[in-house]
Coordinates of C-alpha atoms (C1' of nucleotides) in Angstrom, one line a residue:
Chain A
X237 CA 183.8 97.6 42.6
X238 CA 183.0 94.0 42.0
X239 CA 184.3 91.7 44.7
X240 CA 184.5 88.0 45.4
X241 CA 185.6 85.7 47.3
X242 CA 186.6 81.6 46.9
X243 CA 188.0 78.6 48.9
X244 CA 190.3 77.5 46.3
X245 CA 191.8 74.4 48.4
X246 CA 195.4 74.6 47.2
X247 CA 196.6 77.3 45.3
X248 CA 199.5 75.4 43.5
X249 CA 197.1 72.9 42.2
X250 CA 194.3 75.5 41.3
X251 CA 195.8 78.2 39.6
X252 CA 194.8 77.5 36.2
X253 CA 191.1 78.1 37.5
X254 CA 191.7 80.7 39.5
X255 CA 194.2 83.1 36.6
X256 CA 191.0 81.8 33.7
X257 CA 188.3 82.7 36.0
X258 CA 190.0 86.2 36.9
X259 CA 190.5 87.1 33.4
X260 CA 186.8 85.8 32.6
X261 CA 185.2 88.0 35.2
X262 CA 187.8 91.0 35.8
X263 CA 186.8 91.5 39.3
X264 CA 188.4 94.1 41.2
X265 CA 189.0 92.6 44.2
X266 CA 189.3 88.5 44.6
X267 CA 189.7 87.2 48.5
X268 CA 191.5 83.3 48.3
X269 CA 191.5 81.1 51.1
X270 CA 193.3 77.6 51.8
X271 CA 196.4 79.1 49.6
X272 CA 198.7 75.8 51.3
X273 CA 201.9 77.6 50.6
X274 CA 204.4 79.4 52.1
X275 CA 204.8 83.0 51.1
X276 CA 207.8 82.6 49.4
X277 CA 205.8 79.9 47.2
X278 CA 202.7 81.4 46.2
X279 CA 202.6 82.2 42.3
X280 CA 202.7 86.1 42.9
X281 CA 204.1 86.1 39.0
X282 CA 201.4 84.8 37.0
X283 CA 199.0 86.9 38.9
X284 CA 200.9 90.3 37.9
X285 CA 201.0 88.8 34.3
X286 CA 197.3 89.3 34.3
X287 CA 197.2 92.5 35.5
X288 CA 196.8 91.8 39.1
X289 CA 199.3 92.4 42.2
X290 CA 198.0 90.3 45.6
X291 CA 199.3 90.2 49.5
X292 CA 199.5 86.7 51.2
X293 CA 199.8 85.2 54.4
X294 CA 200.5 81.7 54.3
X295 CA 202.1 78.5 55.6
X296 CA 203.0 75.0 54.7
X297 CA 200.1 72.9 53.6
X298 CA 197.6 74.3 55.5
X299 CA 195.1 77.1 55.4
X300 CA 196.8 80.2 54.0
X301 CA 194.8 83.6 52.8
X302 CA 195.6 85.9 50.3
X303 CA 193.9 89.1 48.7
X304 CA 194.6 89.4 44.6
X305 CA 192.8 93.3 43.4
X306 CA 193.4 95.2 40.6
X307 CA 193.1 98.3 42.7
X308 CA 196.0 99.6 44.9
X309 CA 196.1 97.9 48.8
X310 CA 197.3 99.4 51.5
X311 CA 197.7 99.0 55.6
X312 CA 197.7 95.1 55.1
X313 CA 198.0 93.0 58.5
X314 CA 198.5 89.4 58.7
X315 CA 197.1 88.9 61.9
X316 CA 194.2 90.3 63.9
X317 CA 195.2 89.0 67.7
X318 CA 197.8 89.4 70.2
X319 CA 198.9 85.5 70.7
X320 CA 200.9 84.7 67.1
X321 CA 201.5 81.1 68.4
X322 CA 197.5 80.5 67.7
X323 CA 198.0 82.3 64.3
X324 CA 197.3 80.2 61.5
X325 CA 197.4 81.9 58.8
X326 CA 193.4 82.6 58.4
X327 CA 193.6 86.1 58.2
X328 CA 194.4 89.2 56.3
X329 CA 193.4 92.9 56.0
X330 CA 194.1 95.3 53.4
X331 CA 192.1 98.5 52.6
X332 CA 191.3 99.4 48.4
X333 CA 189.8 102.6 47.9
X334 CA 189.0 103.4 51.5
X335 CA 187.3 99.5 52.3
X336 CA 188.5 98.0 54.1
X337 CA 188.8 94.4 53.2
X338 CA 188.7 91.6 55.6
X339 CA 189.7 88.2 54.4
X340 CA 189.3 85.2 56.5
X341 CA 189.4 81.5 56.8
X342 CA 187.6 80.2 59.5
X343 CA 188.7 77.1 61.5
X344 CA 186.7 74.4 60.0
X345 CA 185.7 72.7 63.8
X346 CA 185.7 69.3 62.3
X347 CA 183.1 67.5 64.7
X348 CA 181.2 68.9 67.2
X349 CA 182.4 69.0 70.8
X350 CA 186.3 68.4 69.8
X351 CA 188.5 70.7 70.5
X352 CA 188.8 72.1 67.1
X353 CA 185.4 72.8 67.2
X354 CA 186.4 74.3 70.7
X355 CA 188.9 76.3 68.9
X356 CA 186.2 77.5 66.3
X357 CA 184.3 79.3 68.5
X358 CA 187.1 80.7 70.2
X359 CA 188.5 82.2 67.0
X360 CA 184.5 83.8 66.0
X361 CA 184.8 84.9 69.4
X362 CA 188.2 86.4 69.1
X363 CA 187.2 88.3 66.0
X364 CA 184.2 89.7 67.2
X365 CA 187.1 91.5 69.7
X366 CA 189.4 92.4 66.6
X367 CA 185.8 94.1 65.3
X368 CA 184.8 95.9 68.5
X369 CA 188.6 97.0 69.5
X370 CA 189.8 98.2 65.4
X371 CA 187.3 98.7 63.1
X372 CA 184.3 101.0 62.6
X373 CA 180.9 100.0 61.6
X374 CA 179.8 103.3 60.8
X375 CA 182.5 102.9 57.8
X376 CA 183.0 100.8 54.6
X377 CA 184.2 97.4 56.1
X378 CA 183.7 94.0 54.3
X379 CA 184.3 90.7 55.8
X380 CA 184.5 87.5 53.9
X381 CA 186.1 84.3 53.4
X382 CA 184.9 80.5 54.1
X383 CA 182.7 80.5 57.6
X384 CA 182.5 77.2 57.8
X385 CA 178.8 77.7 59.2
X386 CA 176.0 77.3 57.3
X387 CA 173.9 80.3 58.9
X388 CA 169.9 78.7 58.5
X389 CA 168.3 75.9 57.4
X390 CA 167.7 77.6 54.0
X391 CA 171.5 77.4 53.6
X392 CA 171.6 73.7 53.2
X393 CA 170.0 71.4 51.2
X394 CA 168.7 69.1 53.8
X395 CA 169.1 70.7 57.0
X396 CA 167.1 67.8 58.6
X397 CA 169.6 65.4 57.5
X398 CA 173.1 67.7 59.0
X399 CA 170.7 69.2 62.1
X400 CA 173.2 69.6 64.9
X401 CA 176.2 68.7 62.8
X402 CA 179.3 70.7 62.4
X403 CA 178.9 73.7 60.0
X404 CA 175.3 74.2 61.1
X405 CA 175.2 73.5 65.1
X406 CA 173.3 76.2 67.0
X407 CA 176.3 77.1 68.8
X408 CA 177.9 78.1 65.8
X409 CA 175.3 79.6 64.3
X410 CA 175.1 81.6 67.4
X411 CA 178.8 82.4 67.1
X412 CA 178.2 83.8 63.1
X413 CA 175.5 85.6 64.5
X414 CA 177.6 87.7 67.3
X415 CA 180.2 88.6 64.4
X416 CA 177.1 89.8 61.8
X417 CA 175.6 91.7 64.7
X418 CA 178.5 93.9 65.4
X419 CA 177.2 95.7 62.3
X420 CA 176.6 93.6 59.1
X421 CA 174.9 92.5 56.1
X422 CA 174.8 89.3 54.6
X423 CA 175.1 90.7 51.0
X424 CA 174.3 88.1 49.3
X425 CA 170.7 87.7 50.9
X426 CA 170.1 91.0 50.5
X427 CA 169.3 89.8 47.0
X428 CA 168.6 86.2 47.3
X429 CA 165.7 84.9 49.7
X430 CA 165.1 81.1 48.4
X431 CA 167.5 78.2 49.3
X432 CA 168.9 76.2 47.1
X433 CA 172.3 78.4 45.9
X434 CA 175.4 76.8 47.9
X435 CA 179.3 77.4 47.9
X436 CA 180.9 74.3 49.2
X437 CA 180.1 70.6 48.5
X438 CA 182.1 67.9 50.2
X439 CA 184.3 65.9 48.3
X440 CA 183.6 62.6 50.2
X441 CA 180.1 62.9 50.0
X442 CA 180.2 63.2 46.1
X443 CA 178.4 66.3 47.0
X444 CA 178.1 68.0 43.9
X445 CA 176.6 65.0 41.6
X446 CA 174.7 64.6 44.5
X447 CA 173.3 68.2 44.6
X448 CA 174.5 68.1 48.4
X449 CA 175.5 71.7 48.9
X450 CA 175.8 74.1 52.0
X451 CA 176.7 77.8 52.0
X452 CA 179.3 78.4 53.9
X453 CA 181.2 80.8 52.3
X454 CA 180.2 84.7 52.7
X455 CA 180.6 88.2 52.1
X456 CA 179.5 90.5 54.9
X457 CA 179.3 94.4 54.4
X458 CA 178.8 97.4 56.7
X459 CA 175.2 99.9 56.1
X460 CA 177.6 101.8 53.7
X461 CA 178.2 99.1 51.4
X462 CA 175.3 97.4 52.0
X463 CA 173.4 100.5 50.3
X464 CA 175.6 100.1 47.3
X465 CA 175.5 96.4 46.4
X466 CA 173.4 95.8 43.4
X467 CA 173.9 92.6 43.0
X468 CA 175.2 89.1 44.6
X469 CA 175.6 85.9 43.3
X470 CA 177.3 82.5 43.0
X471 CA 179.2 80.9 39.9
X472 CA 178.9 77.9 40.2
X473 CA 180.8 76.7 37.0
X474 CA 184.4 76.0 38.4
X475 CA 182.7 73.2 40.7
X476 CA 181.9 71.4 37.0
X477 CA 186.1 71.7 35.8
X478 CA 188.2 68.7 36.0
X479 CA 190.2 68.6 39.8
X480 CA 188.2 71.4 40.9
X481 CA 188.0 72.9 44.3
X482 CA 185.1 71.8 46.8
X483 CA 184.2 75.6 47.1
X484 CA 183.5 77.9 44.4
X485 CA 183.6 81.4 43.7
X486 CA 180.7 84.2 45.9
X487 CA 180.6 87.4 44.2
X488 CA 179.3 91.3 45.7
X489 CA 178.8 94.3 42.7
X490 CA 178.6 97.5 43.7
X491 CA 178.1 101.2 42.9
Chain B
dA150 C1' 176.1 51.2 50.7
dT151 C1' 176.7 54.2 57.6
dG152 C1' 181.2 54.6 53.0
dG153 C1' 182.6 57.4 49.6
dT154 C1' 187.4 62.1 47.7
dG155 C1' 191.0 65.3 47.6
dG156 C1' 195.5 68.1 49.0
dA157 C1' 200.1 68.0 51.1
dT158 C1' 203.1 64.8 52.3
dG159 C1' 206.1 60.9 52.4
dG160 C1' 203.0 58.4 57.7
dT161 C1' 199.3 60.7 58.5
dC162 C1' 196.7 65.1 59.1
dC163 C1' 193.2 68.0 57.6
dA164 C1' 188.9 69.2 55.3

DNA sequence: ATGGTGGATGGTCCA
């Protein structure tokens, strides 16, 4: 099963990249995040006309999460907490083949000590609940999406220049850290030890001229999977199209 | 150079 996952920052706007990277790369399984549409909105046609069926959870212009696979989904959920009225639209589940597939966008936190960034840690805290009250690390689970956290220095490109900041504060890093320790794997260090290989470079910052890059995005596997990823990695040609998104595309292979 | 851009929207909010 090949598996990735991408902050594509507007669906509507993005989906000539995303149908000519899924039919470049035929991966089984491709989590989306920051769809910005409402369900009855989101391009479910021109994904079947590539061979591809996808669930969706999403609202008006902000955030919004979908899974697109190849394979068969089943027990989807659109939420993983009790309080819908916090609910926006960050999260889906589906299982494919007995994985189940988590899909999330988390809150971005915008500046540290606001009460977004209040509300970011909230949410990692509410999910390490979801984890420990509904799923199984013993089994095949895989979390991903956009983290919004940059996990070590190694993950930025000049950590000395962000230290503290949003994205990489030790607080959130702390957060990330109680959701991976619940029973995880960051796959793609499990085959990648150098920095220097980033998902997300801010628009505003003319990041990516600038080689300014963090990664924030992530794909977290369970022992199981973990034993049968052979490979990780980052593609980081749909930064270089015309209008592109300000993330790009994190892949897992496995056995 | 202490700002920069981009998306949804229709004045701002969000990232």
């Amino acid at each position: 099963m090949i598996l990735a996952t991408w902050n594509v920052n507007s669906i509507s706007v993005r989906i000539p990249h995303l149908i000519s990277w899924l039919q470049q790369h035929q991966p089984d399984v491709l989590c989306i995040q920051e769809t910005k549409v409402e369900d009855t909105k989101f391009p479910i046609d021109k994904i079947r006309e590539i061979g591809y069926e996808a669930v969706f959870h999403g609202q008006k212009s902000y955030n919004g999460v979908a899974i697109i696979s190849k394979l068969p989904m089943d027990k989807v959920e659109k939420t993983f907490r009790e309080t819908p009225e916090l609910d926006q639209a960050r999260f889906i589940k589906a299982e494919i083949e007995g994985n189940v597939i988590l899909n999330a966008y988390i809150p971005n936190g915008s500046y540290v000590g606001s009460d977004k960034y209040e509300y970011k840690l909230e949410w990692f805290s509410a999910l390490r609940n979801y984890l420990n009250e509904n799923q199984d690390s013993s089994k095949p689970v895989l979390l991903c999406g956009d983290f919004n956290v940059a996990p070590e220095d190694r993950d930025i490109y000049n950590p000395d220049r962000h230290r503290g900041e949003v994205m990489c504060s030790e607080q959130e890093r702390e957060a990330l850290s109680v959701i991976r320790d619940w029973g995880f794997v960051d796959a793609f260090r499990m085959h990648e030890e150098q920095t220097g290989h980033f998902t997300w470079w801010d628009y505003r910052l003319l990041g990516f001229k600038r080689k300014m890059g963090f990664r924030i995005d992530h794909i977290y596997v369970t022992e199981s999977l973990a034993g049968k990823c052979k490979r990780s990695w980052i593609d980081i040609e749909p930064r270089k199209l015309d209008r592109p998104s300000d993330h790009t595309p994190l892949v897992a292979e496995f056995n």
